[in-house]
PDB file of C-alpha atoms in Angstrom:
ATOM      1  CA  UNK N  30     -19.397  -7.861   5.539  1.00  0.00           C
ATOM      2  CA  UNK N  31     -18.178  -8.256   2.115  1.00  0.00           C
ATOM      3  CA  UNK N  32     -14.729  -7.113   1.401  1.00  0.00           C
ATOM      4  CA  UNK N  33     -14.103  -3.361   1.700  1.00  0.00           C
ATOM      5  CA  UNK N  34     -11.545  -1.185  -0.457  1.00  0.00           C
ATOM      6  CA  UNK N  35      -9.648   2.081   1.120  1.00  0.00           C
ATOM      7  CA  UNK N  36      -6.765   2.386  -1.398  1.00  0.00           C
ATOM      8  CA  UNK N  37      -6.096   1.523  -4.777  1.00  0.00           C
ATOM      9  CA  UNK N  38      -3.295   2.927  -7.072  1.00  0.00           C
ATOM     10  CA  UNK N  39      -1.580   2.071  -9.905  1.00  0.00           C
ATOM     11  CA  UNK N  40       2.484   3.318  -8.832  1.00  0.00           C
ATOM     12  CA  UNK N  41       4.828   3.490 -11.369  1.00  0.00           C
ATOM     13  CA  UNK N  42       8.381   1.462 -11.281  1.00  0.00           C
ATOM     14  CA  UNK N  43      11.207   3.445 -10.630  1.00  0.00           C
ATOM     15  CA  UNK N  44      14.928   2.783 -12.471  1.00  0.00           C
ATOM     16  CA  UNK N  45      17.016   3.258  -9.161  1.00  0.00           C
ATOM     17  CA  UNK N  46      20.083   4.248 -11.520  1.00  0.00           C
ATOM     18  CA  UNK N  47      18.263   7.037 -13.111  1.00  0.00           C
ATOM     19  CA  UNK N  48      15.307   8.004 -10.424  1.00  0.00           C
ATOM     20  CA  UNK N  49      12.081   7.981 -12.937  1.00  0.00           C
ATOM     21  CA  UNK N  50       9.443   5.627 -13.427  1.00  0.00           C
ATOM     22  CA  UNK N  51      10.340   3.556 -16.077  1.00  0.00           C
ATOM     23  CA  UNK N  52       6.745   2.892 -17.378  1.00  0.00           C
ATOM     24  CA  UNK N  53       5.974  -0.103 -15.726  1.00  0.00           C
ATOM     25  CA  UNK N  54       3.260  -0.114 -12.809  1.00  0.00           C
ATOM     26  CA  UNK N  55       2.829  -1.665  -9.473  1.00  0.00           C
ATOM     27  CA  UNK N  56      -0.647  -1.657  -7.894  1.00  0.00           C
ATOM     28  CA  UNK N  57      -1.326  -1.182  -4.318  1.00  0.00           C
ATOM     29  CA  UNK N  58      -4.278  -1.831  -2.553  1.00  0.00           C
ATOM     30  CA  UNK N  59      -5.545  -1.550   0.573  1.00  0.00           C
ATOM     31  CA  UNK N  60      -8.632  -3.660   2.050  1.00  0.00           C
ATOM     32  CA  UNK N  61     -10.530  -4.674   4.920  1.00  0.00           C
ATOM     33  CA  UNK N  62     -12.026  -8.378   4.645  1.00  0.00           C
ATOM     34  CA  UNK N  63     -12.762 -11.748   6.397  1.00  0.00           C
ATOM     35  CA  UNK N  64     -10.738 -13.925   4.458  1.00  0.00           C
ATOM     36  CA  UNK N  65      -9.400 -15.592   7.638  1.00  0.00           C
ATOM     37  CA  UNK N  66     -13.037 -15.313   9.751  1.00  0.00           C
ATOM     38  CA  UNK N  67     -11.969 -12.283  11.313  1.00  0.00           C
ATOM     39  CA  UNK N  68     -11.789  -8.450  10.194  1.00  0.00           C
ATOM     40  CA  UNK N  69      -8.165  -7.620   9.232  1.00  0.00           C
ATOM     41  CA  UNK N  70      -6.741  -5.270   7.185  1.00  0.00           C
ATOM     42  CA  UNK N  71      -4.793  -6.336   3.644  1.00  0.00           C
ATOM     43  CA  UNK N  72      -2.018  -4.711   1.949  1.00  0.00           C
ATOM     44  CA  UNK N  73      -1.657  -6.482  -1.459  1.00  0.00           C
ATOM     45  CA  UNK N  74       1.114  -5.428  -3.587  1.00  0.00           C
ATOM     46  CA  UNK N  75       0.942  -6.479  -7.334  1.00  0.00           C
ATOM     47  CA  UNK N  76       3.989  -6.233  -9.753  1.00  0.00           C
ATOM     48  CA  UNK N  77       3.969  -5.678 -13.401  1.00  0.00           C
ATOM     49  CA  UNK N  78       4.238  -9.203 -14.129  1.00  0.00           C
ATOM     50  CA  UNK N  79       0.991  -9.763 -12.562  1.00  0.00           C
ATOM     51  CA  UNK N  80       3.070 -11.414  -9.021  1.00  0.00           C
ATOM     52  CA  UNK N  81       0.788 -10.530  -6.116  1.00  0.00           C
ATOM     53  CA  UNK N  82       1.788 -10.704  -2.584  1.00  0.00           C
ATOM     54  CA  UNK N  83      -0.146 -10.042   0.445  1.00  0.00           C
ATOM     55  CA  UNK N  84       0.212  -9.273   4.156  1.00  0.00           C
ATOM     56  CA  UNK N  85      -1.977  -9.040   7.233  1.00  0.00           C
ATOM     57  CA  UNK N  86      -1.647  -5.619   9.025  1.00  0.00           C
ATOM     58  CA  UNK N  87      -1.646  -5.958  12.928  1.00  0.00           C
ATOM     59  CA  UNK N  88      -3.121  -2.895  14.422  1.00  0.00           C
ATOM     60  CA  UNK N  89       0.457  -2.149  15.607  1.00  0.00           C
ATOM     61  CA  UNK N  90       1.800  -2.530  11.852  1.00  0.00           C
ATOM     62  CA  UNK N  91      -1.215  -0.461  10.481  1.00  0.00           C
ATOM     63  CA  UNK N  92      -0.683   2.550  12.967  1.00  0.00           C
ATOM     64  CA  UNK N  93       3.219   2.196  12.036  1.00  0.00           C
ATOM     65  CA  UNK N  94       2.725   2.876   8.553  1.00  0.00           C
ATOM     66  CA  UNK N  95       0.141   5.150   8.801  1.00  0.00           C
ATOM     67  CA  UNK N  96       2.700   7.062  11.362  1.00  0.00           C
ATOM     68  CA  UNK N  97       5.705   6.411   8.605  1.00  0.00           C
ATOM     69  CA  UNK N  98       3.523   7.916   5.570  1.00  0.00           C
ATOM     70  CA  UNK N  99       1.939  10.560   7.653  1.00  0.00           C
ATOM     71  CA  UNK N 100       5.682  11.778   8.794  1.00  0.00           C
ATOM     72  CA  UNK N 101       7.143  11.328   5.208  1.00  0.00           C
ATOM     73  CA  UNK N 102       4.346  13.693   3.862  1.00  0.00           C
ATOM     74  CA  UNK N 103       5.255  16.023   6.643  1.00  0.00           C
ATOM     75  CA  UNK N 104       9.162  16.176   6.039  1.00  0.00           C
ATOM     76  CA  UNK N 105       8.085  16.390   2.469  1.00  0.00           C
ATOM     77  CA  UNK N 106       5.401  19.476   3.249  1.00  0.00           C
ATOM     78  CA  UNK N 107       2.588  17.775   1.521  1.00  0.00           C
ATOM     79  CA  UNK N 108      -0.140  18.100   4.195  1.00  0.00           C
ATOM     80  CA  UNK N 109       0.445  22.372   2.893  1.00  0.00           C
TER      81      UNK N 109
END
């Protein structure tokens, strides 16, 4: 298996000061692949200067985020 994308979005910066996006993006992406020899799942963050970071979800860390965007969007009512 090749690698796999599930998510991929360009998010805009936000000024903290004045709570809007400033123009800038930040891509997200989420992807399954073998990099290491085994399946794992990818977050990869990349900033507007082109800086790209990436981590290794556990299963653990994947079901916690899943858990902490699922109950976000439901405090938020967005699953209406």
């Amino acid at each position: 298996m090749g690698t796999t994308f599930y998510f991929e979005e360009d998010l805009p910066n936000v000024d903290t000061h004045v709570k809007r996006g400033d123009g800038a993006k930040n891509t997200v992406e989420v992807f399954v692949s073998r990099f290491s020899g085994a399946h794992e799942i990818y977050l990869r963050h990349t900033d507007p200067d082109g800086n790209t970071a990436e981590s290794i979800l556990s299963p653990e860390k994947a079901r916690n985020l899943f858990q902490g965007l699922d109950s976000a969007m439901t405090y938020l009512g967005y699953h209406q």
